[in-house]
Each structure stands twice: as C-alpha cells, then as structure tokens.
C-alpha cells in the first residue's frame, strides 16, 4: 500500500491512517484526547524549547532511520541546554507514493526511541504532498532545566577545556556510503546523548556549554562557539577521534572528518580543572568510550578557531560554504 | 536568486541565508543566542502545546500566504484549548529553486503575524531538499492556560449550544479559485482567532469546547466533537453562514460549504444559557460579525451528527473519505 493524496484530506482516509498506523505506536493520554492542543501540567522549572526538521535520505540506514533521528536530534538539542526532555510534537509530511510498510517501521522506531528517551509525544500532525514517496518529519521538544545550572556560550572563559564525546564522521560516512552504494560496515552514530549529559551534570561537573556535532561537523560547531562566546579556541589535530574504517573512507574520498556530520556526538566545554573528571565520566558510558580532550579556549575577545597540525604547524579552521552531502539529517 | 542545495549544508551558505533573510525578520533575544534550545522562564500556569505543518499551494493567495497561515494555524490551536499563545518554533523546509524574494515576503509575513498575535519565535530550523521551488513550514506552539478554566470535549453536555464564528468556505474557495485561475474577489479568511476567544473567556462565558474549522470543514469537526464527547449534535442547514460569492462558487462547482476548509473560523460550544451572550460578544468583533447559532447538543451516549434540511427533513452528516482539494493548509 502506498500513500495517496486522500490521506491528507482531513477526511476518513486521514482518520484511518492516523488510527491504523500512528495510533498503533504513538497512543498515549495526551494524543488520545485528539484535541487541538495538549494540556501539560504546571512546571516549577525554566523551560527549554527547540525544533528541527528531518529530511535525510535514505529514510532507513545502518544504525538508524529518520524516525529515530527525529527524536534523538531534538532530544539532544534540549540536553545541550542542560534541560531534561519531557514533551515532543511530531509533524509528518508524507509524499504521495510513500510505502506504508516503510512508514510503519519509521513510526515504530520513532515511538521506541521516544520511550527510551523518556519523552512523551503530546501533539502530532500529518500532511500529504505530491512527490516521490519521500518523508519529512519535524519535531519540536520541550524540556525542563531542573539542575538550575546556567549552560551557554556566554559563560565560556579562557582556559576552558574542549572535550569531544567520541569518534567523528560516522553518520556522514554511513549516509554517503548508502547513497554511493559502497559496501562497508560503517553505521550511523545516531543516539540519545541524554545519559552522558545527565552523568556529567549529576557529578557536578562545571559544564560551560555543549553542542551536538551535527550538520557542518566539529569545524562549524567550533566556529559557532567561538563567535557566540567571542573567544579563540584551539584544538590538536592528532587528538580528534576517528574510527579506522571511517578514516579509510575519508582518505579514499578526500573527506575531512572535521566537517562531517554526526548524530550522537557532542562537544562539551568544561572548566579546565574539571576536564579530567568529565572525560572519565564520559568514558564510562558505552557511547562515550572514545571521548577525548581535544583542545582549549585560548583567548578572550578573538573569535577564531585554530588547529595544531600533526606536523606542528597551525592553521585556521573556517566554516565551509556548502558541503559535499546535502540532506544528511 | 533561487535556493540551492548548499543553503541546507550547515556551512556558510546556510549561515548567510539565516543572517540575511531569517534574521532580518525574526531576530529577538531568544533566536539571537543561536543556542540549540531556547530557555524560557518558569510558568505558573498549565502549558498547552501543539504543532502543525503547512504545505498549502500556492504559497501566496488573496488574504494571506503560507507564513501568515503557519502562525495563525498554530496560534488558533492554542486558543482553542483556552490557552494564551506565548512561544513558537518554526521549521522551514525549502525546495531547491525556491525564489528568495518570495521566501523573503513569506518570512516577513510570518514575523508580522507573530508580532500581532503576541507570540515570540524562540527556535527555528532550515533545511533544503530537492524539488521544484516549494516551501513547507512547521510551527509548534506553546501557550499558557491562564484562565484556569478547563476547556475540552469531555465537558460537553446535552443542551449545549453550537455557535459558528462566521461565514464558511472562504479559504477553500479562495485556494481553489487560485489553482483553477478563476477570477473572483474571494479572499482566504486566514486570521488569528485570539481576540474573539479572549473576549468570550474574559466575559466569563461558560465555554465547553472550541475547534477551529480547518481541513475537512464543519462536517468533520462536528463528527470529531460528537465522537470525542460521545454526544449527538444537530445543526440547522439554513443557519449555516455562507458568503453570497462563496455560495455561487459552490453552486457552480457542486461543493458543499459544510466540508470546506476555513482558516479563521471556529466552532464554539457553550452552555445553552450563555449562548445568546456569547453570540453578541462574537458579533462585536470585526472577525465575528457573521457569527451564528447553528444548533445544539441533543443527546448523550450517541455520537451522531444530523442536519435539519431547508425542506424540513433530517440527514446524517458523515466524514468524507477524501476531499476535492489537497494541500489546503
């Protein structure tokens, strides 16, 4: 069975799709009310709100799918602000011709990932557009900053440590392999970063700021951090963790892991004196075994990113204009 | 200038698009921080959360555009739950080839509509996909139910009054005219319903439930209400307000206003003894001058929608399977 335009009419075809497919996986007290908005309890904590649209192709890939990605991406954005994810909305744009079995698997995966992340899907929407069987998902997330701790680029200081939670480039290399039909065992690193962040916060680590290293890669994230905080940062090329298989893949295709997207890695900036402890905490998590201290914040008032190369030189890391791989997330 | 895939890369092309276009209209303290999530103050009220994706074509139409629609649609869903809209997220999916001037006008309109509605855009996202110059917008909204009043289909009772806030079918007839290149003066009714809802709540009207009458039309909304509340509702055909030009349009094309989409109309269910007063309040609002009492809740335990026809008969109003006009909102 395929999606047809009538599935987006708002009539019985829409209701059947929602009842037979979405309801099967997403049913809960909030959604079952079928009201225009979900009513959520009063919160005693500051709120964190974020949104992301997901347009990745292929829709399923080793290590994940667009449904898992749509939850992890938004959940991670909340955690990066030090907020515990609580509520999620999901808007599905289905292209005519989309295979219903594929949609079923994606929604099942989205539901499973949301449950594992402890976030409730409280509102949803489905639209159908002309096209070639594609699927876009938008999620918006609401979380609570229970720790009371202020986390943001505005508290970054000279001397702070830069830690990366693991190998870089896996998601990018995986998606690219799929599209180019290259056979290898590279999997997307698509994951919920929550457990790692929670461990850091609960241990009282002085976390200044965090960023998940997605579209644009570490190079882009570091530039955003440098600009937003108005600080220079320096990293060491040799300390950047890359999986050997991804490294070979990059060498053959001339790719730089510094600009490759990840979906389960983050940059954590901590007070220098907490860096060692933070690193150890991350390494104890199955997702963080490859965590590395990669550099530090070197100067105030100068938004610049430099890398110490393997040969001992220094070069500036800029933001690329475009990149080799669109629709990565 | 047109959108190209590089605009979705996360590199400098993305940053330029965000800086030169989105920032121009949407800049505020929340977005300017460029963090992964917006941090919002603690609220003392229950929260209301909702989402909607907007895929209407054409992107601009008499009376509105996809940007205005994307704000009004979500703001209205919050008001329908009796919640005052406060924060909005906006996710843009741009198709390659999208005209940048058109995008500029749409984002300007979205920004203006949000300001008028008193809602702050706190998080955003932009993706680029292959296609033919189209544009999809997802918005998620967060509001506060300040009145403390419980509004929902679960408090509907036998005898309650059904009020429609104005003429039906305008948005649907407008979009259809545009696509069929029929020349007439029909405008979309796309509007923020907030002022009308606020007036009702502030006057202490016993509002049981509200629904904006969008995709699927009044016929679908009444069926949803009947099902969710487990009550029979009956309306009078002759009391359904339709603008004469829309009426002629429907007569020629064989359309039924009962199933036509609106973007600035709502169904309000009130206690019978408050119906007259509620109607007068709505009529005093420029958007509600054509408000009408159209029927009542007639029986408990029987989810059925009937209409008394002009000739004195009765017929059941069902939900259609599909409908004549996809991508209406």
XYZ file of C-alpha atoms in Angstrom:
658
model
C 0.000 0.000 0.000
C 1.142 3.489 -0.813
C 0.253 6.930 0.487
C -2.227 8.770 -1.775
C -3.288 12.433 -1.680
C -6.600 11.486 0.030
C -4.566 10.518 3.126
C -4.009 14.248 3.625
C -7.597 15.372 3.099
C -8.672 15.576 6.716
C -11.487 13.130 5.869
C -11.824 9.428 6.617
C -8.654 8.475 4.730
C -6.675 10.720 7.098
C -8.502 9.320 10.107
C -7.816 5.747 9.025
C -4.126 6.477 8.540
C -3.941 8.052 11.987
C -5.976 5.298 13.647
C -4.377 2.311 11.894
C -0.772 3.457 11.826
C 0.120 6.439 14.006
C -2.197 5.495 16.858
C -0.754 1.983 16.995
C 2.651 3.318 18.020
C 2.065 6.738 19.487
C -1.135 6.357 21.522
C -0.992 7.988 24.948
C -3.241 10.055 27.200
C -2.292 13.301 25.502
C -2.729 12.211 21.886
C -5.821 10.102 22.549
C -7.749 13.221 23.517
C -7.478 14.327 19.862
C -7.796 17.978 20.925
C -6.139 20.871 19.112
C -3.517 21.271 21.850
C -2.179 19.078 24.605
C -2.560 20.486 28.103
C 0.534 19.871 30.226
C 0.987 20.332 33.970
C 2.426 23.486 35.538
C 6.214 23.297 35.773
C 8.386 24.689 38.529
C 11.462 24.778 36.267
C 12.626 27.027 33.441
C 11.521 25.640 30.081
C 13.717 24.796 27.115
C 12.161 24.696 23.656
C 13.650 23.661 20.330
C 12.714 22.406 16.863
C 14.300 20.532 13.981
C 13.094 19.210 10.645
C 14.489 15.928 9.358
C 14.870 15.328 5.622
C 17.558 12.633 5.480
C 17.699 10.192 2.567
C 17.694 7.228 2.545
C 14.926 7.065 5.163
C 16.489 3.946 6.697
C 20.226 3.426 7.107
C 22.572 1.239 9.177
C 22.288 2.382 12.771
C 19.017 4.245 12.432
C 16.247 5.779 10.385
C 14.523 9.153 10.037
C 12.183 8.327 12.949
C 14.980 7.575 15.419
C 16.856 10.626 14.133
C 13.811 12.883 14.565
C 13.627 12.020 18.263
C 17.368 11.941 19.023
C 18.040 15.213 17.191
C 15.526 17.198 19.185
C 16.126 15.425 22.485
C 19.851 16.138 22.081
C 19.210 19.841 21.450
C 17.369 20.014 24.769
C 20.115 18.154 26.631
C 22.709 20.508 25.107
C 20.956 23.320 27.010
C 21.108 21.226 30.180
C 17.369 20.579 30.000
C 15.675 17.239 30.593
C 13.429 16.424 27.603
C 9.781 15.979 28.540
C 7.367 16.604 25.675
C 7.666 16.215 21.922
C 5.470 17.215 18.997
C 5.800 15.415 15.671
C 4.703 16.741 12.280
C 4.837 14.295 9.376
C 4.898 15.436 5.750
C 4.298 12.375 3.593
C 4.952 12.374 -0.126
C 2.439 10.615 -2.336
C 3.725 7.115 -3.145
C 5.393 6.608 0.260
C 5.334 2.931 1.140
C 3.056 2.300 4.118
C 5.235 -0.513 5.477
C 8.220 1.800 5.478
C 6.191 4.484 7.249
C 5.080 1.867 9.761
C 8.682 0.945 10.579
C 9.712 4.598 10.880
C 6.853 5.490 13.235
C 7.562 2.356 15.310
C 11.195 3.410 15.576
C 10.258 6.986 16.484
C 7.935 5.692 19.194
C 10.546 3.293 20.611
C 13.231 5.973 20.650
C 10.905 8.428 22.391
C 10.056 5.869 25.085
C 13.723 5.084 25.658
C 14.471 8.799 25.925
C 11.631 9.297 28.404
C 9.903 11.924 26.279
C 6.144 11.915 25.623
C 4.719 12.695 22.195
C 1.898 15.091 23.032
C 0.823 16.529 19.684
C 1.084 15.460 16.071
C 0.131 16.420 12.561
C 0.086 14.668 9.190
C 0.094 16.256 5.758
C 0.386 14.686 2.313
C 2.111 16.381 -0.630
C 2.873 15.444 -4.245
C 6.250 13.796 -4.698
C 8.124 10.541 -4.984
C 7.480 8.591 -1.825
C 9.595 10.765 0.454
C 9.029 11.657 4.096
C 9.903 14.676 6.211
C 9.487 14.810 9.973
C 9.537 17.900 12.141
C 9.837 17.548 15.873
C 9.645 20.257 18.496
C 10.724 19.491 22.028
C 10.026 20.921 25.426
C 12.252 20.226 28.385
C 12.859 21.430 31.903
C 16.141 22.707 33.234
C 15.951 21.004 36.569
C 19.570 21.433 37.571
C 19.136 25.180 37.816
C 22.564 25.443 36.237
C 23.113 28.037 33.529
C 24.651 26.447 30.465
C 25.500 28.541 27.439
C 28.219 30.039 25.298
C 28.037 33.265 27.326
C 29.807 31.680 30.312
C 32.782 30.288 28.370
C 36.119 31.532 29.765
C 39.741 31.481 28.759
C 41.337 28.212 29.784
C 38.187 26.080 29.499
C 38.640 22.565 28.144
C 37.108 21.178 24.928
C 36.005 17.556 25.038
C 34.526 15.535 22.190
C 32.350 12.580 23.248
C 33.594 10.117 20.604
C 34.622 9.261 17.047
C 33.680 11.804 14.408
C 32.147 11.356 10.964
C 30.228 8.091 11.310
C 26.764 9.354 10.405
C 28.072 11.307 7.431
C 30.178 8.388 6.154
C 27.276 5.974 6.654
C 24.753 8.089 4.693
C 27.299 8.718 1.968
C 28.108 5.003 1.706
C 24.406 4.217 1.355
C 23.896 6.751 -1.408
C 27.015 5.693 -3.298
C 26.204 2.019 -2.703
C 29.617 1.437 -1.158
C 29.671 -1.749 0.899
C 31.259 -1.329 4.337
C 30.266 -1.773 7.966
C 30.047 1.919 8.883
C 26.964 2.655 10.966
C 25.353 5.961 11.812
C 26.107 7.013 15.395
C 22.513 8.293 15.799
C 21.877 8.232 19.563
C 20.306 9.950 22.518
C 23.053 11.885 24.317
C 20.940 12.197 27.457
C 22.614 9.562 29.645
C 26.075 11.106 29.095
C 24.885 14.643 29.825
C 22.973 13.502 32.892
C 26.084 11.792 34.252
C 28.124 14.972 33.810
C 25.529 17.205 35.446
C 24.831 14.842 38.332
C 28.549 14.611 39.078
C 28.584 18.377 39.449
C 30.924 18.961 36.513
C 31.228 22.670 35.748
C 29.816 22.401 32.238
C 30.010 25.765 30.442
C 28.369 24.886 27.144
C 27.538 21.873 24.987
C 26.788 21.416 21.293
C 25.825 18.285 19.422
C 28.131 17.971 16.433
C 25.634 17.602 13.574
C 25.349 19.252 10.146
C 28.583 21.084 9.322
C 30.660 18.989 11.709
C 33.064 19.944 14.502
C 34.639 22.683 12.371
C 31.329 24.519 12.109
C 30.374 23.944 15.742
C 33.721 25.326 16.954
C 33.263 28.422 14.806
C 29.757 28.944 16.184
C 31.099 28.609 19.724
C 33.995 30.984 19.030
C 31.669 33.584 17.547
C 28.923 33.311 20.139
C 31.352 33.425 23.073
C 33.840 35.826 21.471
C 36.744 33.561 22.386
C 39.534 31.886 20.428
C 39.647 28.106 20.636
C 42.470 25.803 19.649
C 42.358 22.066 19.043
C 45.002 19.457 18.285
C 44.592 17.595 15.019
C 46.043 14.380 16.403
C 43.551 14.293 19.252
C 40.458 14.224 17.033
C 38.982 10.739 17.397
C 38.095 8.979 14.131
C 37.209 5.314 13.695
C 39.759 3.478 11.442
C 37.111 2.420 8.906
C 35.736 5.966 8.684
C 39.316 7.246 8.399
C 39.997 4.971 5.383
C 36.671 6.014 3.838
C 37.634 9.685 4.246
C 41.152 9.156 2.868
C 39.815 7.496 -0.301
C 37.170 10.135 -0.933
C 39.172 13.132 0.249
C 36.789 13.990 3.092
C 37.697 15.827 6.282
C 36.095 14.365 9.447
C 36.239 17.886 10.861
C 33.326 18.882 8.628
C 31.366 15.649 8.703
C 28.011 15.295 10.417
C 27.395 13.148 13.470
C 24.127 12.358 15.194
C 25.335 11.038 18.518
C 28.371 13.119 19.425
C 28.751 16.346 21.291
C 31.313 18.942 22.171
C 31.443 19.670 25.872
C 33.193 22.736 27.234
C 34.091 22.458 30.901
C 36.164 24.335 33.415
C 39.783 23.182 32.925
C 40.017 21.793 36.439
C 37.018 19.525 35.773
C 38.218 18.272 32.374
C 39.911 15.095 33.545
C 36.947 14.047 35.670
C 34.462 14.881 32.896
C 36.457 12.760 30.465
C 36.432 9.803 32.840
C 32.677 10.088 33.357
C 32.088 10.118 29.604
C 34.374 7.140 29.044
C 32.324 5.052 31.470
C 29.265 5.441 29.225
C 29.004 2.931 26.327
C 28.510 5.866 23.932
C 31.480 7.796 25.289
C 34.302 5.237 25.393
C 36.184 7.184 22.719
C 35.768 10.591 24.366
C 38.828 12.834 24.016
C 40.145 16.107 25.296
C 40.803 17.921 22.028
C 41.833 21.417 22.995
C 41.006 24.517 24.981
C 39.713 28.064 24.956
C 42.827 30.155 24.470
C 41.929 33.816 24.318
C 39.124 36.237 25.129
C 37.805 38.768 22.597
C 39.049 36.999 19.483
C 36.575 34.646 17.800
C 38.944 32.346 15.943
C 39.372 28.584 15.609
C 42.838 27.137 15.040
C 44.193 23.628 14.840
C 47.692 22.426 15.687
C 48.515 20.077 12.832
C 50.331 16.764 13.162
C 53.422 18.403 11.666
C 53.462 21.050 14.366
C 52.059 23.894 12.265
C 48.886 25.879 12.936
C 46.017 26.607 10.604
C 42.719 28.411 10.888
C 39.567 26.293 10.730
C 36.892 28.138 8.795
C 33.288 27.343 8.039
C 32.778 25.770 4.608
C 30.462 27.467 2.129
C 28.435 24.396 1.282
C 29.413 20.766 1.766
C 29.526 17.523 -0.145
C 26.450 15.944 1.301
C 23.010 17.565 1.475
C 20.033 16.068 3.337
C 22.264 14.487 5.932
C 19.820 14.909 8.843
C 18.121 34.471 -6.676
C 16.992 30.932 -6.003
C 17.557 28.483 -3.188
C 20.286 25.918 -3.962
C 21.187 22.729 -2.073
C 24.216 24.455 -0.472
C 21.765 26.626 1.506
C 20.990 23.497 3.523
C 24.572 22.404 4.120
C 25.052 23.893 7.556
C 28.056 25.794 6.184
C 28.419 29.437 5.234
C 25.620 29.321 2.636
C 23.199 28.310 5.420
C 24.593 30.974 7.733
C 24.214 33.660 5.068
C 20.622 32.648 4.385
C 19.842 32.782 8.095
C 21.680 36.070 8.633
C 20.490 37.878 5.521
C 16.912 36.697 5.397
C 15.579 34.975 8.512
C 17.440 37.182 10.973
C 16.117 40.327 9.287
C 12.547 39.464 10.250
C 12.772 37.084 13.169
C 15.637 38.451 15.296
C 14.893 38.533 19.013
C 16.676 37.782 22.284
C 15.876 34.065 22.095
C 16.910 33.452 18.498
C 19.929 35.756 18.628
C 21.578 33.478 21.182
C 21.854 30.832 18.412
C 21.869 28.060 21.025
C 20.398 24.614 20.436
C 17.366 25.349 22.614
C 15.689 28.499 23.862
C 15.465 28.823 27.627
C 12.097 30.201 28.721
C 11.053 31.450 32.152
C 9.258 29.294 34.723
C 5.493 29.422 34.256
C 2.868 29.327 36.972
C 0.192 28.109 34.543
C -0.603 24.785 32.864
C 1.069 24.575 29.457
C -0.593 23.914 26.127
C 1.481 22.528 23.273
C 0.580 21.904 19.648
C 2.089 21.516 16.188
C 1.042 21.836 12.558
C 2.818 21.567 9.226
C 1.774 23.859 6.409
C 2.006 22.724 2.786
C -0.515 24.975 1.026
C -0.118 25.853 -2.647
C 0.008 28.480 -3.977
C 2.331 29.914 -1.330
C 0.669 33.325 -1.608
C -3.067 33.832 -2.064
C -5.625 36.633 -1.586
C -5.970 37.225 2.132
C -2.771 35.517 3.185
C 0.252 33.348 2.498
C 1.885 30.235 3.968
C 3.767 32.366 6.534
C 0.656 34.030 7.923
C -1.125 30.661 7.862
C 1.720 28.946 9.738
C 1.359 31.373 12.636
C -2.442 31.650 12.685
C -2.963 27.885 12.418
C -0.859 27.093 15.461
C -1.900 30.128 17.477
C -5.534 29.174 16.860
C -4.950 25.606 18.059
C -3.653 27.008 21.352
C -6.592 29.394 21.725
C -8.998 26.522 21.037
C -7.676 24.913 24.226
C -8.240 28.192 26.061
C -4.505 28.830 26.208
C -2.804 32.149 25.504
C -0.080 31.630 22.854
C 3.380 32.581 24.064
C 6.204 30.829 22.194
C 6.511 29.496 18.671
C 9.102 27.366 16.892
C 9.365 27.479 13.105
C 10.920 24.801 10.882
C 11.352 25.692 7.226
C 11.823 23.046 4.526
C 12.871 24.844 1.347
C 12.808 23.156 -2.033
C 15.695 23.841 -4.363
C 14.687 26.547 -6.850
C 12.530 28.455 -4.335
C 12.581 32.145 -5.201
C 14.391 34.122 -2.493
C 12.140 37.177 -2.912
C 9.108 35.000 -2.350
C 10.728 33.464 0.739
C 11.529 36.976 1.963
C 7.877 38.025 1.693
C 6.670 34.856 3.419
C 9.091 35.215 6.358
C 8.177 38.917 6.663
C 4.513 37.958 6.798
C 5.170 35.209 9.347
C 7.078 37.675 11.521
C 4.367 40.354 11.281
C 1.603 37.868 12.094
C 3.530 36.541 15.093
C 4.051 40.070 16.443
C 0.361 40.887 16.026
C -0.562 37.656 17.799
C 1.819 38.428 20.665
C 3.763 35.190 20.235
C 7.586 35.041 20.251
C 9.509 32.874 17.803
C 12.069 31.203 20.063
C 13.607 28.466 17.924
C 13.951 27.785 14.225
C 15.425 25.406 11.706
C 16.058 25.453 7.967
C 16.529 22.509 5.649
C 16.848 22.345 1.870
C 15.542 19.454 -0.244
C 15.395 18.659 -3.946
C 12.183 19.794 -5.614
C 10.500 22.496 -7.620
C 10.733 25.682 -5.613
C 8.186 24.698 -2.968
C 8.151 25.538 0.720
C 6.843 23.749 3.796
C 6.649 25.322 7.233
C 6.143 23.534 10.512
C 5.267 25.506 13.605
C 4.938 24.258 17.153
C 3.343 26.494 19.743
C 3.452 26.758 23.485
C 0.804 28.626 25.436
C -0.393 29.115 28.979
C -3.887 28.418 30.200
C -4.158 31.468 32.395
C -7.910 31.395 32.915
C -7.653 28.169 34.873
C -10.796 27.094 33.051
C -10.975 23.537 31.746
C -11.979 23.533 28.091
C -12.406 20.263 26.221
C -14.827 17.874 24.583
C -15.069 15.897 27.836
C -17.242 18.581 29.485
C -19.811 18.840 26.679
C -23.378 18.238 27.954
C -26.795 17.686 26.459
C -28.420 21.016 25.658
C -25.180 22.907 24.955
C -25.283 25.428 22.117
C -23.207 25.287 18.915
C -22.002 28.625 17.564
C -20.013 29.210 14.377
C -17.927 32.400 14.330
C -18.658 33.382 10.715
C -19.075 32.537 7.028
C -17.816 29.110 5.983
C -15.770 28.040 2.988
C -13.798 31.177 2.129
C -10.258 29.761 2.463
C -11.167 26.656 0.493
C -12.942 28.616 -2.270
C -10.058 31.090 -2.439
C -7.343 28.433 -2.830
C -9.458 26.542 -5.359
C -10.065 29.733 -7.381
C -6.331 30.421 -7.443
C -5.483 26.925 -8.658
C -8.231 26.916 -11.302
C -7.385 30.514 -12.270
C -10.973 31.588 -11.722
C -11.224 35.364 -11.319
C -13.345 36.464 -8.366
C -12.916 38.515 -5.205
C -12.993 35.630 -2.721
C -10.297 36.011 -0.066
C -8.974 33.487 2.417
C -10.323 34.108 5.926
C -6.886 33.280 7.407
C -6.847 35.044 10.790
C -5.817 34.887 14.422
C -8.897 33.864 16.419
C -7.328 35.055 19.670
C -9.213 38.327 20.147
C -12.596 36.581 19.824
C -11.674 33.788 22.213
C -10.228 36.254 24.711
C -13.441 38.282 24.662
C -15.507 35.161 25.379
C -13.280 33.991 28.227
C -12.961 37.421 29.814
C -16.741 37.818 29.799
C -16.974 34.604 31.812
C -18.855 32.687 29.095
C -19.167 29.020 30.034
C -17.200 27.731 27.047
C -17.224 23.922 26.936
C -15.057 23.306 23.885
C -13.781 25.069 20.785
C -12.449 23.850 17.439
C -11.110 25.843 14.538
C -12.900 24.717 11.398
C -9.981 23.862 9.112
C -9.217 20.857 6.864
C -12.350 18.734 6.464
C -14.681 21.608 7.305
C -17.528 21.896 9.816
C -18.851 18.439 8.909
C -15.607 16.804 10.016
C -15.216 18.977 13.121
C -18.764 18.150 14.274
C -18.069 14.439 13.835
C -14.853 14.735 15.837
C -16.725 16.552 18.596
C -19.567 14.002 18.581
C -17.129 11.111 18.800
C -14.814 12.616 21.399
C -17.678 13.716 23.649
C -19.964 10.762 22.912
C -22.897 13.084 22.249
C -25.283 13.616 19.333
C -25.290 17.101 17.823
C -27.818 18.598 15.467
C -27.484 21.679 13.291
C -29.876 23.582 11.046
C -28.905 23.798 7.395
C -30.419 27.245 6.933
C -28.426 28.693 9.823
C -25.011 27.867 8.327
C -23.478 31.192 7.321
C -22.013 31.352 3.795
C -20.947 34.483 1.933
C -23.031 35.007 -1.279
C -19.987 34.927 -3.591
C -18.719 31.706 -1.978
C -22.279 30.308 -2.222
C -22.369 30.967 -6.003
C -18.897 29.480 -6.376
C -20.038 26.326 -4.539
C -23.274 26.062 -6.535
C -21.408 26.193 -9.853
C -18.783 23.623 -8.824
C -21.059 21.396 -6.744
C -19.178 21.997 -3.492
C -20.653 21.745 -0.006
C -19.516 24.520 2.389
C -20.007 22.001 5.192
C -16.815 20.219 4.118
C -14.794 23.218 3.042
C -11.734 24.408 4.924
C -11.519 27.729 6.754
C -8.531 29.325 8.429
C -10.203 31.959 10.586
C -13.419 30.369 11.818
C -14.210 28.310 14.866
C -16.977 26.290 16.396
C -17.711 27.273 19.962
C -19.765 25.078 22.258
C -21.220 26.933 25.225
C -23.734 26.299 27.947
C -27.183 26.981 26.410
C -27.922 29.782 28.871
C -24.764 31.622 27.750
C -25.358 31.187 24.001
C -27.116 34.493 23.338
C -24.489 36.479 25.218
C -21.622 34.590 23.542
C -23.124 35.315 20.118
C -23.358 39.034 20.900
C -19.750 39.143 22.075
C -18.563 37.464 18.882
C -20.645 39.799 16.685
C -18.918 42.811 18.214
C -15.580 41.578 16.909
C -14.758 42.535 13.285
C -13.997 38.866 12.548
C -17.212 37.629 14.123
C -19.938 39.863 12.648
C -21.445 36.864 10.851
C -21.400 34.553 13.891
C -24.454 32.288 14.114
C -26.083 29.891 16.496
C -26.271 26.767 14.321
C -27.591 24.025 16.568
C -27.180 22.173 19.821
C -26.021 19.050 21.584
C -29.105 16.840 21.609
C -28.340 13.529 23.255
C -25.796 11.834 25.474
C -24.202 8.492 24.597
C -24.843 8.622 20.861
C -22.036 10.078 18.720
C -24.010 11.226 15.665
C -24.222 14.426 13.640
C -27.523 15.319 11.942
C -28.687 18.349 9.991
C -32.255 19.663 9.647
C -32.522 20.457 5.944
C -34.237 23.500 4.478
C -37.127 21.265 3.387
C -37.724 20.073 6.957
C -36.074 16.641 6.633
C -33.123 15.294 8.587
C -29.937 13.709 7.319
C -26.799 12.352 8.877
C -23.593 14.287 8.298
C -20.724 11.881 7.832
C -16.999 12.383 7.370
C -15.909 12.284 3.727
C -13.272 9.753 2.665
C -11.011 12.193 0.859
C -11.956 15.588 -0.481
C -11.658 17.652 -3.635
C -8.753 19.811 -2.559
C -5.467 18.569 -1.152
C -2.761 20.859 0.290
C -5.314 23.350 1.515
C -3.389 24.354 4.641
